[in-house]
């Protein structure tokens, strides 16, 4: 059992006159961390940054909306392009810093990058904007990733249904003086991370487009026919009677694949599908990939590590290097990933199909399933009412082109480079975080020495 004892007269030092009675708020570890930051600081976050509360409930054109989980990779790669926002959202500008304040999503944060549409964030994000040039949001980003600040935010939450930390905690957060000196260095590191990430996005876009170009699929067939008909024999053969399944544009797409000069095969004929259930040991420790852990571009982030007895019942597939995992749930069909060494022997949800092929390399198989060729066929195969999904039988009927070996090698090279760039961007952010932690505890010289030892 954890408890805290604090004099009532001392409480105002940490709750700033809000008369809070939450015991977590005054736990010794949080108080000690706060005092440690305070000893290195003369000013607070509110001296350097504004909390932006510019909101809107509607939009005139297309916008990009970020909801909770979109910041889990520390980069806002996801987001939904839409012209209907549905609820109150916060406006953000290039260079702003966004951080989630909900308990389950405290690690979600990132810089607002340049996009081709206005960017809006869930009201559960706090948007911060630099007041001047003394301290940048890049440095604030690195500070908020540190274990010290994450623990402080975790201990500063209130509520039962959806606990969240108080905004005033951020505003009153002591800013270590050393960060003002290191600000230019941290900006450079974070900017390199953002640049590597942007290059990875472009590389991934090239990979997906390469599949279309190779098949001569310069544009997706138009879904513009309102009326079309099929005879009973065709519906009986397919075992489907839902009209959307027989939409002509699906058939046109499949005809394009089947006319590819390299040939084609059904998934069930060219891929090994791992449908074997794995039973975790109750006292064993496992890392688990959920559908929500897959982000745009096939990145895996935010996986949980738990004892087998605490894992959900759907954690029943073991994956290995070279597997491609494909979400079968409609609404999440784009959540596809290639398993690299980093995620070897992880468990994944039974909401994925786990596939590999001896004739198509893993990178190309991933690229096909992530391209319109795979996505439209996955969508076509979905059925059901409560939880619409593509079942194993329909999944096995997806047609795959036998991409030529030279193109497979090109795709493999591009996908590998994309993964390397993402890994580099994550490493750079980790360096920025560790540098700040060392600077706070050991000083500027130690932080710079450590950074130089990293070869930066």
Short mmCIF file of C-alpha atoms in Angstrom, two decimals:
data_model
loop_
_atom_site.label_atom_id
_atom_site.label_comp_id
_atom_site.label_asym_id
_atom_site.label_seq_id
_atom_site.Cartn_x
_atom_site.Cartn_y
_atom_site.Cartn_z
CA UNK A 1 0.00 0.00 0.00
CA UNK A 2 1.26 3.46 -0.88
CA UNK A 3 0.48 6.52 1.18
CA UNK A 4 1.79 10.02 1.69
CA UNK A 5 2.01 12.29 4.69
CA UNK A 6 2.25 16.03 4.15
CA UNK A 7 1.54 19.09 6.22
CA UNK A 8 -1.54 21.00 5.07
CA UNK A 9 0.56 24.16 5.01
CA UNK A 10 2.92 22.42 2.54
CA UNK A 11 0.19 21.30 0.15
CA UNK A 12 -0.09 24.66 -1.57
CA UNK A 13 3.56 24.35 -2.71
CA UNK A 14 2.51 21.48 -4.97
CA UNK A 15 -1.16 22.06 -5.77
CA UNK A 16 -0.80 25.84 -6.13
CA UNK A 17 -3.78 26.67 -3.98
CA UNK A 18 -6.21 24.19 -5.56
CA UNK A 19 -6.79 22.36 -2.23
CA UNK A 20 -6.41 18.88 -3.73
CA UNK A 21 -6.83 15.82 -1.53
CA UNK A 22 -5.63 13.20 -4.00
CA UNK A 23 -2.94 11.10 -2.24
CA UNK A 24 -1.11 10.33 -5.52
CA UNK A 25 -0.57 14.04 -6.00
CA UNK A 26 1.63 14.18 -2.92
CA UNK A 27 3.41 10.84 -3.08
CA UNK A 28 7.06 11.17 -1.99
CA UNK A 29 8.56 10.14 -5.34
CA UNK A 30 6.59 12.83 -7.19
CA UNK A 31 7.37 15.49 -4.56
CA UNK A 32 11.08 14.60 -4.66
CA UNK A 33 11.19 14.84 -8.46
CA UNK A 34 9.38 18.15 -8.41
CA UNK A 35 11.78 19.54 -5.81
CA UNK A 36 14.75 18.25 -7.83
CA UNK A 37 13.55 20.19 -10.89
CA UNK A 38 12.83 23.23 -8.74
CA UNK A 39 16.41 23.31 -7.46
CA UNK A 40 17.69 23.63 -11.03
CA UNK A 41 15.23 26.32 -12.09
CA UNK A 42 14.18 29.90 -11.54
CA UNK A 43 11.30 29.96 -14.06
CA UNK A 44 8.38 27.77 -15.08
CA UNK A 45 6.97 26.52 -18.35
CA UNK A 46 4.43 29.36 -18.47
CA UNK A 47 7.31 31.83 -18.75
CA UNK A 48 8.36 30.32 -22.07
CA UNK A 49 5.23 28.76 -23.56
CA UNK A 50 1.55 29.55 -24.08
CA UNK A 51 -1.17 26.92 -23.73
CA UNK A 52 -3.23 27.30 -26.90
CA UNK A 53 -6.96 26.91 -26.49
CA UNK A 54 -8.03 27.93 -30.01
CA UNK A 55 -10.90 25.55 -30.79
CA UNK A 56 -13.42 24.88 -33.52
CA UNK A 57 -16.52 22.70 -33.95
CA UNK A 58 -16.77 22.72 -37.74
CA UNK A 59 -14.65 23.20 -40.83
CA UNK A 60 -15.13 24.68 -44.29
CA UNK A 61 -12.84 22.27 -46.14
CA UNK A 62 -10.62 19.27 -45.55
CA UNK A 63 -8.64 19.11 -42.32
CA UNK A 64 -6.45 16.53 -40.58
CA UNK A 65 -7.76 15.38 -37.19
CA UNK A 66 -5.56 13.68 -34.60
CA UNK A 67 -7.19 11.64 -31.87
CA UNK A 68 -5.75 9.72 -28.93
CA UNK A 69 -3.21 7.04 -29.97
CA UNK A 70 -2.10 9.10 -33.00
CA UNK A 71 0.84 10.42 -30.98
CA UNK A 72 1.99 7.08 -29.62
CA UNK A 73 4.99 6.82 -32.00
CA UNK A 74 6.08 10.35 -30.89
CA UNK A 75 5.40 11.54 -34.45
CA UNK A 76 1.97 12.54 -35.75
CA UNK A 77 2.09 10.38 -38.86
CA UNK A 78 -1.52 9.28 -38.65
CA UNK A 79 -4.51 11.55 -38.45
CA UNK A 80 -7.72 11.41 -40.38
CA UNK A 81 -8.32 13.55 -43.45
CA UNK A 82 -11.91 14.70 -43.18
CA UNK A 83 -14.28 17.59 -43.79
CA UNK A 84 -16.44 16.70 -40.77
CA UNK A 85 -14.86 16.93 -37.32
CA UNK A 86 -17.84 15.88 -35.17
CA UNK A 87 -16.67 17.38 -31.87
CA UNK A 88 -14.62 20.26 -30.49
CA UNK A 89 -11.03 20.17 -31.69
CA UNK A 90 -7.98 22.33 -30.98
CA UNK A 91 -6.22 24.21 -33.77
CA UNK A 92 -2.46 23.78 -33.96
CA UNK A 93 0.23 25.37 -36.09
CA UNK A 94 3.56 24.25 -37.49
CA UNK A 95 6.11 24.08 -34.67
CA UNK A 96 3.58 23.67 -31.85
CA UNK A 97 4.00 20.83 -29.36
CA UNK A 98 1.06 18.58 -28.49
CA UNK A 99 0.85 16.25 -25.48
CA UNK A 100 -1.99 14.04 -24.27
CA UNK A 101 -3.15 14.50 -20.69
CA UNK A 102 -5.07 11.23 -20.25
CA UNK A 103 -3.62 8.49 -18.03
CA UNK A 104 -3.50 5.74 -20.65
CA UNK A 105 -1.92 8.05 -23.21
CA UNK A 106 0.62 10.11 -21.25
CA UNK A 107 3.42 9.06 -23.58
CA UNK A 108 1.57 10.43 -26.59
CA UNK A 109 3.15 13.63 -27.78
CA UNK A 110 4.96 15.15 -30.70
CA UNK A 111 5.76 18.18 -32.80
CA UNK A 112 3.21 19.59 -35.22
CA UNK A 113 4.80 19.19 -38.63
CA UNK A 114 4.01 20.71 -41.99
CA UNK A 115 1.01 19.19 -43.75
CA UNK A 116 -1.18 20.07 -46.72
CA UNK A 117 -4.27 20.90 -44.61
CA UNK A 118 -5.11 22.55 -41.25
CA UNK A 119 -4.32 20.27 -38.31
CA UNK A 120 -6.78 19.75 -35.46
CA UNK A 121 -6.25 17.83 -32.23
CA UNK A 122 -8.55 16.13 -29.74
CA UNK A 123 -9.45 18.34 -26.79
CA UNK A 124 -7.54 15.85 -24.61
CA UNK A 125 -4.28 17.17 -26.09
CA UNK A 126 -2.62 20.24 -24.63
CA UNK A 127 -1.14 22.45 -27.35
CA UNK A 128 1.92 24.52 -26.41
CA UNK A 129 3.53 27.30 -28.42
CA UNK A 130 6.84 29.06 -27.73
CA UNK A 131 6.58 32.70 -26.66
CA UNK A 132 10.01 33.60 -28.00
CA UNK A 133 13.34 32.15 -29.04
CA UNK A 134 14.84 31.48 -25.60
CA UNK A 135 13.35 27.98 -25.39
CA UNK A 136 11.86 25.98 -28.24
CA UNK A 137 9.09 23.41 -28.34
CA UNK A 138 11.74 20.93 -29.54
CA UNK A 139 13.44 21.18 -26.15
CA UNK A 140 10.10 21.01 -24.35
CA UNK A 141 9.38 17.83 -26.32
CA UNK A 142 12.62 16.24 -25.07
CA UNK A 143 11.89 17.35 -21.49
CA UNK A 144 8.38 15.90 -21.51
CA UNK A 145 9.72 12.52 -22.65
CA UNK A 146 11.97 12.20 -19.60
CA UNK A 147 11.10 9.72 -16.87
CA UNK A 148 11.03 12.58 -14.36
CA UNK A 149 8.33 14.58 -16.13
CA UNK A 150 6.35 11.48 -17.09
CA UNK A 151 6.26 10.40 -13.43
CA UNK A 152 5.20 13.88 -12.33
CA UNK A 153 2.36 13.92 -14.87
CA UNK A 154 1.31 10.41 -13.87
CA UNK A 155 1.09 11.42 -10.21
CA UNK A 156 -0.79 14.63 -11.04
CA UNK A 157 -3.99 13.11 -12.37
CA UNK A 158 -7.51 13.30 -11.06
CA UNK A 159 -10.82 11.64 -11.80
CA UNK A 160 -11.97 8.02 -11.93
CA UNK A 161 -13.53 7.30 -15.32
CA UNK A 162 -10.91 9.05 -17.47
CA UNK A 163 -8.10 10.31 -15.19
CA UNK A 164 -6.14 13.23 -16.63
CA UNK A 165 -3.49 15.57 -15.24
CA UNK A 166 -4.20 19.18 -14.37
CA UNK A 167 -3.15 21.70 -16.99
CA UNK A 168 -1.72 23.96 -14.30
CA UNK A 169 0.87 21.25 -13.56
CA UNK A 170 2.41 21.86 -16.96
CA UNK A 171 2.15 25.61 -16.61
CA UNK A 172 3.92 25.52 -13.22
CA UNK A 173 6.48 22.87 -14.23
CA UNK A 174 9.98 24.11 -13.31
CA UNK A 175 12.20 24.50 -16.39
CA UNK A 176 15.86 23.65 -15.60
CA UNK A 177 18.15 26.57 -16.40
CA UNK A 178 20.59 24.30 -18.23
CA UNK A 179 18.02 23.74 -20.99
CA UNK A 180 18.35 27.37 -22.06
CA UNK A 181 22.02 26.77 -22.82
CA UNK A 182 21.43 23.42 -24.52
CA UNK A 183 18.41 24.64 -26.47
CA UNK A 184 20.25 25.05 -29.84
CA UNK A 185 21.79 21.57 -29.57
CA UNK A 186 18.49 19.89 -28.71
CA UNK A 187 16.74 21.72 -31.57
CA UNK A 188 19.27 20.25 -34.02
CA UNK A 189 18.80 16.70 -32.70
CA UNK A 190 15.00 16.83 -32.81
CA UNK A 191 15.02 18.45 -36.25
CA UNK A 192 17.24 15.63 -37.55
CA UNK A 193 14.74 13.15 -36.13
CA UNK A 194 11.88 14.94 -37.89
CA UNK A 195 13.82 15.05 -41.16
CA UNK A 196 14.59 11.32 -41.00
CA UNK A 197 10.95 10.66 -40.29
CA UNK A 198 9.85 12.77 -43.25
CA UNK A 199 12.25 10.89 -45.53
CA UNK A 200 10.80 7.60 -44.27
CA UNK A 201 7.29 8.80 -45.15
CA UNK A 202 8.36 9.65 -48.68
CA UNK A 203 10.12 6.32 -49.04
CA UNK A 204 7.01 4.45 -47.92
CA UNK A 205 4.85 6.43 -50.34
CA UNK A 206 7.24 5.46 -53.16
CA UNK A 207 6.97 1.79 -52.20
CA UNK A 208 3.17 1.74 -52.38
CA UNK A 209 3.14 3.68 -55.65
CA UNK A 210 5.73 1.33 -57.13
CA UNK A 211 3.29 -1.58 -56.84
CA UNK A 212 0.65 0.36 -58.77
CA UNK A 213 3.08 1.44 -61.48
CA UNK A 214 4.35 -2.11 -61.92
CA UNK A 215 0.81 -3.37 -62.49
CA UNK A 216 -0.12 -0.49 -64.77
CA UNK A 217 -2.61 0.66 -62.17
CA UNK A 218 -2.18 4.38 -62.71
CA UNK A 219 -5.50 5.13 -61.05
CA UNK A 220 -8.06 3.15 -59.08
CA UNK A 221 -11.04 2.13 -61.25
CA UNK A 222 -13.91 4.56 -60.75
CA UNK A 223 -16.80 3.35 -58.63
CA UNK A 224 -19.36 5.27 -60.71
CA UNK A 225 -21.85 2.64 -61.77
CA UNK A 226 -25.07 2.92 -59.81
CA UNK A 227 -26.77 -0.12 -61.35
CA UNK A 228 -25.18 -3.46 -62.17
CA UNK A 229 -26.46 -7.03 -62.24
CA UNK A 230 -25.28 -10.58 -61.61
CA UNK A 231 -27.05 -13.84 -62.27
CA UNK A 232 -27.82 -16.37 -59.57
CA UNK A 233 -25.08 -18.77 -60.69
CA UNK A 234 -22.39 -16.12 -60.07
CA UNK A 235 -23.68 -15.25 -56.62
CA UNK A 236 -24.02 -18.95 -55.74
CA UNK A 237 -20.44 -19.65 -56.85
CA UNK A 238 -19.09 -16.81 -54.71
CA UNK A 239 -21.32 -17.65 -51.77
CA UNK A 240 -22.30 -13.99 -51.40
CA UNK A 241 -25.49 -12.07 -52.09
CA UNK A 242 -24.49 -8.60 -50.84
CA UNK A 243 -24.54 -6.13 -53.72
CA UNK A 244 -21.33 -4.31 -52.78
CA UNK A 245 -19.28 -7.48 -53.20
CA UNK A 246 -20.10 -7.47 -56.91
CA UNK A 247 -19.31 -3.78 -57.51
CA UNK A 248 -17.65 -3.71 -60.98
CA UNK A 249 -14.59 -1.73 -59.83
CA UNK A 250 -13.48 -4.66 -57.63
CA UNK A 251 -13.67 -6.96 -60.63
CA UNK A 252 -11.81 -4.48 -62.82
CA UNK A 253 -9.03 -4.30 -60.23
CA UNK A 254 -8.75 -8.08 -60.06
CA UNK A 255 -8.66 -8.30 -63.86
CA UNK A 256 -5.70 -5.88 -63.87
CA UNK A 257 -3.85 -8.08 -61.37
CA UNK A 258 -4.67 -11.25 -63.28
CA UNK A 259 -3.38 -9.74 -66.52
CA UNK A 260 0.03 -8.91 -65.00
CA UNK A 261 2.83 -10.32 -67.14
CA UNK A 262 4.50 -12.01 -64.17
CA UNK A 263 1.40 -14.04 -63.35
CA UNK A 264 -0.68 -14.20 -60.20
CA UNK A 265 -1.90 -16.52 -57.43
CA UNK A 266 -4.46 -16.59 -54.65
CA UNK A 267 -3.18 -15.83 -51.14
CA UNK A 268 -4.17 -19.35 -50.10
CA UNK A 269 -1.97 -20.85 -52.83
CA UNK A 270 1.16 -18.70 -52.55
CA UNK A 271 1.24 -17.81 -48.85
CA UNK A 272 1.62 -19.74 -45.65
CA UNK A 273 -1.10 -18.49 -43.29
CA UNK A 274 -0.34 -18.95 -39.60
CA UNK A 275 -3.67 -19.73 -37.95
CA UNK A 276 -2.20 -21.77 -35.10
CA UNK A 277 -3.19 -20.71 -31.61
CA UNK A 278 -0.36 -20.14 -29.13
CA UNK A 279 -1.16 -20.65 -25.46
CA UNK A 280 0.85 -18.28 -23.23
CA UNK A 281 2.17 -19.61 -19.94
CA UNK A 282 0.50 -17.84 -17.02
CA UNK A 283 3.82 -16.91 -15.38
CA UNK A 284 5.59 -16.19 -18.67
CA UNK A 285 6.27 -12.63 -19.84
CA UNK A 286 5.20 -11.70 -23.36
CA UNK A 287 5.10 -8.64 -25.57
CA UNK A 288 1.82 -8.20 -27.40
CA UNK A 289 0.90 -6.34 -30.59
CA UNK A 290 -2.70 -5.11 -30.78
CA UNK A 291 -4.37 -3.76 -33.91
CA UNK A 292 -4.21 -0.29 -32.36
CA UNK A 293 -0.40 -0.61 -32.16
CA UNK A 294 -0.08 -0.43 -35.95
CA UNK A 295 0.19 3.05 -37.42
CA UNK A 296 0.28 4.62 -40.87
CA UNK A 297 3.12 3.25 -42.94
CA UNK A 298 3.15 -0.04 -41.06
CA UNK A 299 4.94 1.20 -37.96
CA UNK A 300 4.51 -0.75 -34.73
CA UNK A 301 4.48 1.30 -31.52
CA UNK A 302 3.21 1.14 -27.95
CA UNK A 303 3.13 -2.65 -27.51
CA UNK A 304 2.43 -3.93 -24.00
CA UNK A 305 4.54 -6.44 -22.06
CA UNK A 306 2.59 -8.56 -19.58
CA UNK A 307 2.45 -11.86 -17.76
CA UNK A 308 0.56 -14.48 -19.74
CA UNK A 309 -2.25 -14.57 -17.17
CA UNK A 310 -2.91 -10.86 -17.75
CA UNK A 311 -2.99 -10.96 -21.55
CA UNK A 312 -6.33 -10.70 -23.36
CA UNK A 313 -7.74 -13.92 -24.80
CA UNK A 314 -7.09 -12.69 -28.36
CA UNK A 315 -3.29 -12.66 -27.81
CA UNK A 316 -2.85 -16.03 -29.49
CA UNK A 317 -0.58 -15.63 -32.53
CA UNK A 318 3.21 -15.78 -32.33
CA UNK A 319 5.06 -13.88 -35.05
CA UNK A 320 8.59 -14.11 -36.39
CA UNK A 321 10.97 -12.08 -38.53
CA UNK A 322 9.62 -11.83 -42.09
CA UNK A 323 5.96 -12.35 -41.18
CA UNK A 324 3.44 -9.83 -42.49
CA UNK A 325 0.50 -9.16 -40.19
CA UNK A 326 -2.72 -7.92 -41.80
CA UNK A 327 -5.69 -6.57 -39.85
CA UNK A 328 -8.92 -8.29 -40.88
CA UNK A 329 -11.28 -5.84 -39.16
CA UNK A 330 -13.07 -3.34 -41.40
CA UNK A 331 -12.14 0.18 -40.39
CA UNK A 332 -8.63 -1.00 -39.53
CA UNK A 333 -7.69 -2.78 -42.75
CA UNK A 334 -4.77 -0.41 -43.36
CA UNK A 335 -3.10 -1.60 -40.14
CA UNK A 336 -0.54 -3.86 -41.78
CA UNK A 337 3.05 -4.37 -40.66
CA UNK A 338 6.21 -6.25 -41.48
CA UNK A 339 7.74 -8.03 -38.49
CA UNK A 340 11.39 -7.03 -38.09
CA UNK A 341 13.96 -8.42 -35.65
CA UNK A 342 12.75 -5.90 -33.07
CA UNK A 343 9.40 -7.70 -32.82
CA UNK A 344 10.54 -11.29 -33.31
CA UNK A 345 8.58 -13.79 -31.16
CA UNK A 346 6.02 -11.21 -30.08
CA UNK A 347 2.40 -12.24 -29.77
CA UNK A 348 -0.24 -10.55 -31.88
CA UNK A 349 -4.02 -10.38 -31.87
CA UNK A 350 -6.17 -12.98 -33.61
CA UNK A 351 -7.62 -9.94 -35.39
CA UNK A 352 -4.59 -10.24 -37.70
CA UNK A 353 -3.87 -12.73 -40.43
CA UNK A 354 -0.19 -13.72 -40.21
CA UNK A 355 1.28 -14.56 -43.62
CA UNK A 356 4.57 -15.21 -45.41
CA UNK A 357 5.50 -16.53 -48.84
CA UNK A 358 8.41 -18.41 -50.40
CA UNK A 359 7.88 -16.70 -53.75
CA UNK A 360 7.24 -13.10 -52.68
CA UNK A 361 9.73 -11.51 -50.31
CA UNK A 362 8.28 -10.09 -47.05
CA UNK A 363 8.81 -6.45 -48.07
CA UNK A 364 6.97 -6.92 -51.37
CA UNK A 365 4.17 -8.90 -49.72
CA UNK A 366 3.76 -6.05 -47.25
CA UNK A 367 3.79 -3.46 -50.06
CA UNK A 368 1.11 -5.31 -52.04
CA UNK A 369 -1.21 -5.66 -49.04
CA UNK A 370 -0.69 -1.99 -48.09
CA UNK A 371 -1.35 -0.77 -51.65
CA UNK A 372 -4.82 -0.26 -53.18
CA UNK A 373 -4.44 -3.74 -54.72
CA UNK A 374 -4.55 -5.34 -51.28
CA UNK A 375 -6.70 -2.77 -49.51
CA UNK A 376 -9.60 -2.90 -51.96
CA UNK A 377 -9.66 -6.69 -51.94
CA UNK A 378 -9.62 -6.75 -48.15
CA UNK A 379 -12.54 -4.31 -48.11
CA UNK A 380 -14.44 -6.35 -50.67
CA UNK A 381 -14.08 -9.52 -48.62
CA UNK A 382 -15.50 -8.09 -45.39
CA UNK A 383 -18.83 -9.40 -44.14
CA UNK A 384 -20.88 -9.45 -40.96
CA UNK A 385 -23.00 -7.00 -39.01
CA UNK A 386 -21.73 -6.50 -35.46
CA UNK A 387 -18.00 -6.65 -36.21
CA UNK A 388 -17.49 -6.48 -39.96
CA UNK A 389 -14.34 -8.34 -40.98
CA UNK A 390 -12.83 -10.53 -43.68
CA UNK A 391 -12.89 -14.20 -42.73
CA UNK A 392 -10.16 -16.73 -43.46
CA UNK A 393 -11.91 -18.16 -46.54
CA UNK A 394 -12.36 -14.76 -48.20
CA UNK A 395 -8.83 -13.75 -47.23
CA UNK A 396 -7.45 -16.80 -49.02
CA UNK A 397 -9.19 -15.66 -52.25
CA UNK A 398 -7.25 -12.39 -52.48
CA UNK A 399 -5.23 -12.36 -55.71
CA UNK A 400 -1.56 -11.42 -55.55
CA UNK A 401 0.64 -10.54 -58.53
CA UNK A 402 3.93 -12.42 -58.99
CA UNK A 403 6.02 -9.26 -58.95
CA UNK A 404 9.20 -9.83 -60.97
CA UNK A 405 12.40 -10.48 -59.05
CA UNK A 406 14.06 -7.23 -60.04
CA UNK A 407 11.08 -5.20 -58.81
CA UNK A 408 10.93 -7.27 -55.64
CA UNK A 409 14.56 -6.41 -54.94
CA UNK A 410 13.82 -2.72 -55.56
CA UNK A 411 10.85 -2.80 -53.18
CA UNK A 412 12.88 -4.71 -50.61
CA UNK A 413 15.61 -2.07 -50.74
CA UNK A 414 13.15 0.80 -50.32
CA UNK A 415 11.26 -0.83 -47.44
CA UNK A 416 14.55 -1.63 -45.66
CA UNK A 417 15.66 1.98 -46.07
CA UNK A 418 12.32 3.20 -44.74
CA UNK A 419 12.71 1.02 -41.62
CA UNK A 420 16.27 2.29 -41.13
CA UNK A 421 15.12 5.91 -41.32
CA UNK A 422 12.38 5.29 -38.77
CA UNK A 423 14.83 3.57 -36.46
CA UNK A 424 17.22 6.50 -36.83
CA UNK A 425 14.48 9.01 -36.01
CA UNK A 426 13.51 7.09 -32.87
CA UNK A 427 17.15 6.86 -31.83
CA UNK A 428 17.63 10.62 -32.24
CA UNK A 429 14.61 11.34 -30.05
CA UNK A 430 15.94 8.93 -27.44
CA UNK A 431 19.27 10.80 -27.53
CA UNK A 432 17.50 14.12 -26.98
CA UNK A 433 15.60 12.65 -24.04
CA UNK A 434 18.69 11.10 -22.41
CA UNK A 435 20.72 14.24 -22.94
CA UNK A 436 18.10 16.29 -21.07
CA UNK A 437 17.99 13.74 -18.23
CA UNK A 438 21.79 13.86 -17.85
CA UNK A 439 21.81 17.66 -18.05
CA UNK A 440 19.25 17.93 -15.24
CA UNK A 441 21.05 15.55 -12.90
CA UNK A 442 24.73 16.03 -13.80
CA UNK A 443 24.97 19.33 -15.63
CA UNK A 444 25.74 20.71 -19.08
CA UNK A 445 29.30 19.38 -19.38
CA UNK A 446 28.27 15.80 -18.63
CA UNK A 447 25.39 16.05 -21.10
CA UNK A 448 27.64 17.30 -23.89
CA UNK A 449 30.27 14.66 -23.12
CA UNK A 450 27.63 11.96 -23.31
CA UNK A 451 26.33 13.32 -26.61
CA UNK A 452 29.84 13.41 -28.10
CA UNK A 453 30.31 9.78 -27.06
CA UNK A 454 27.24 8.94 -29.17
CA UNK A 455 29.11 10.24 -32.20
CA UNK A 456 26.87 13.28 -32.62
#
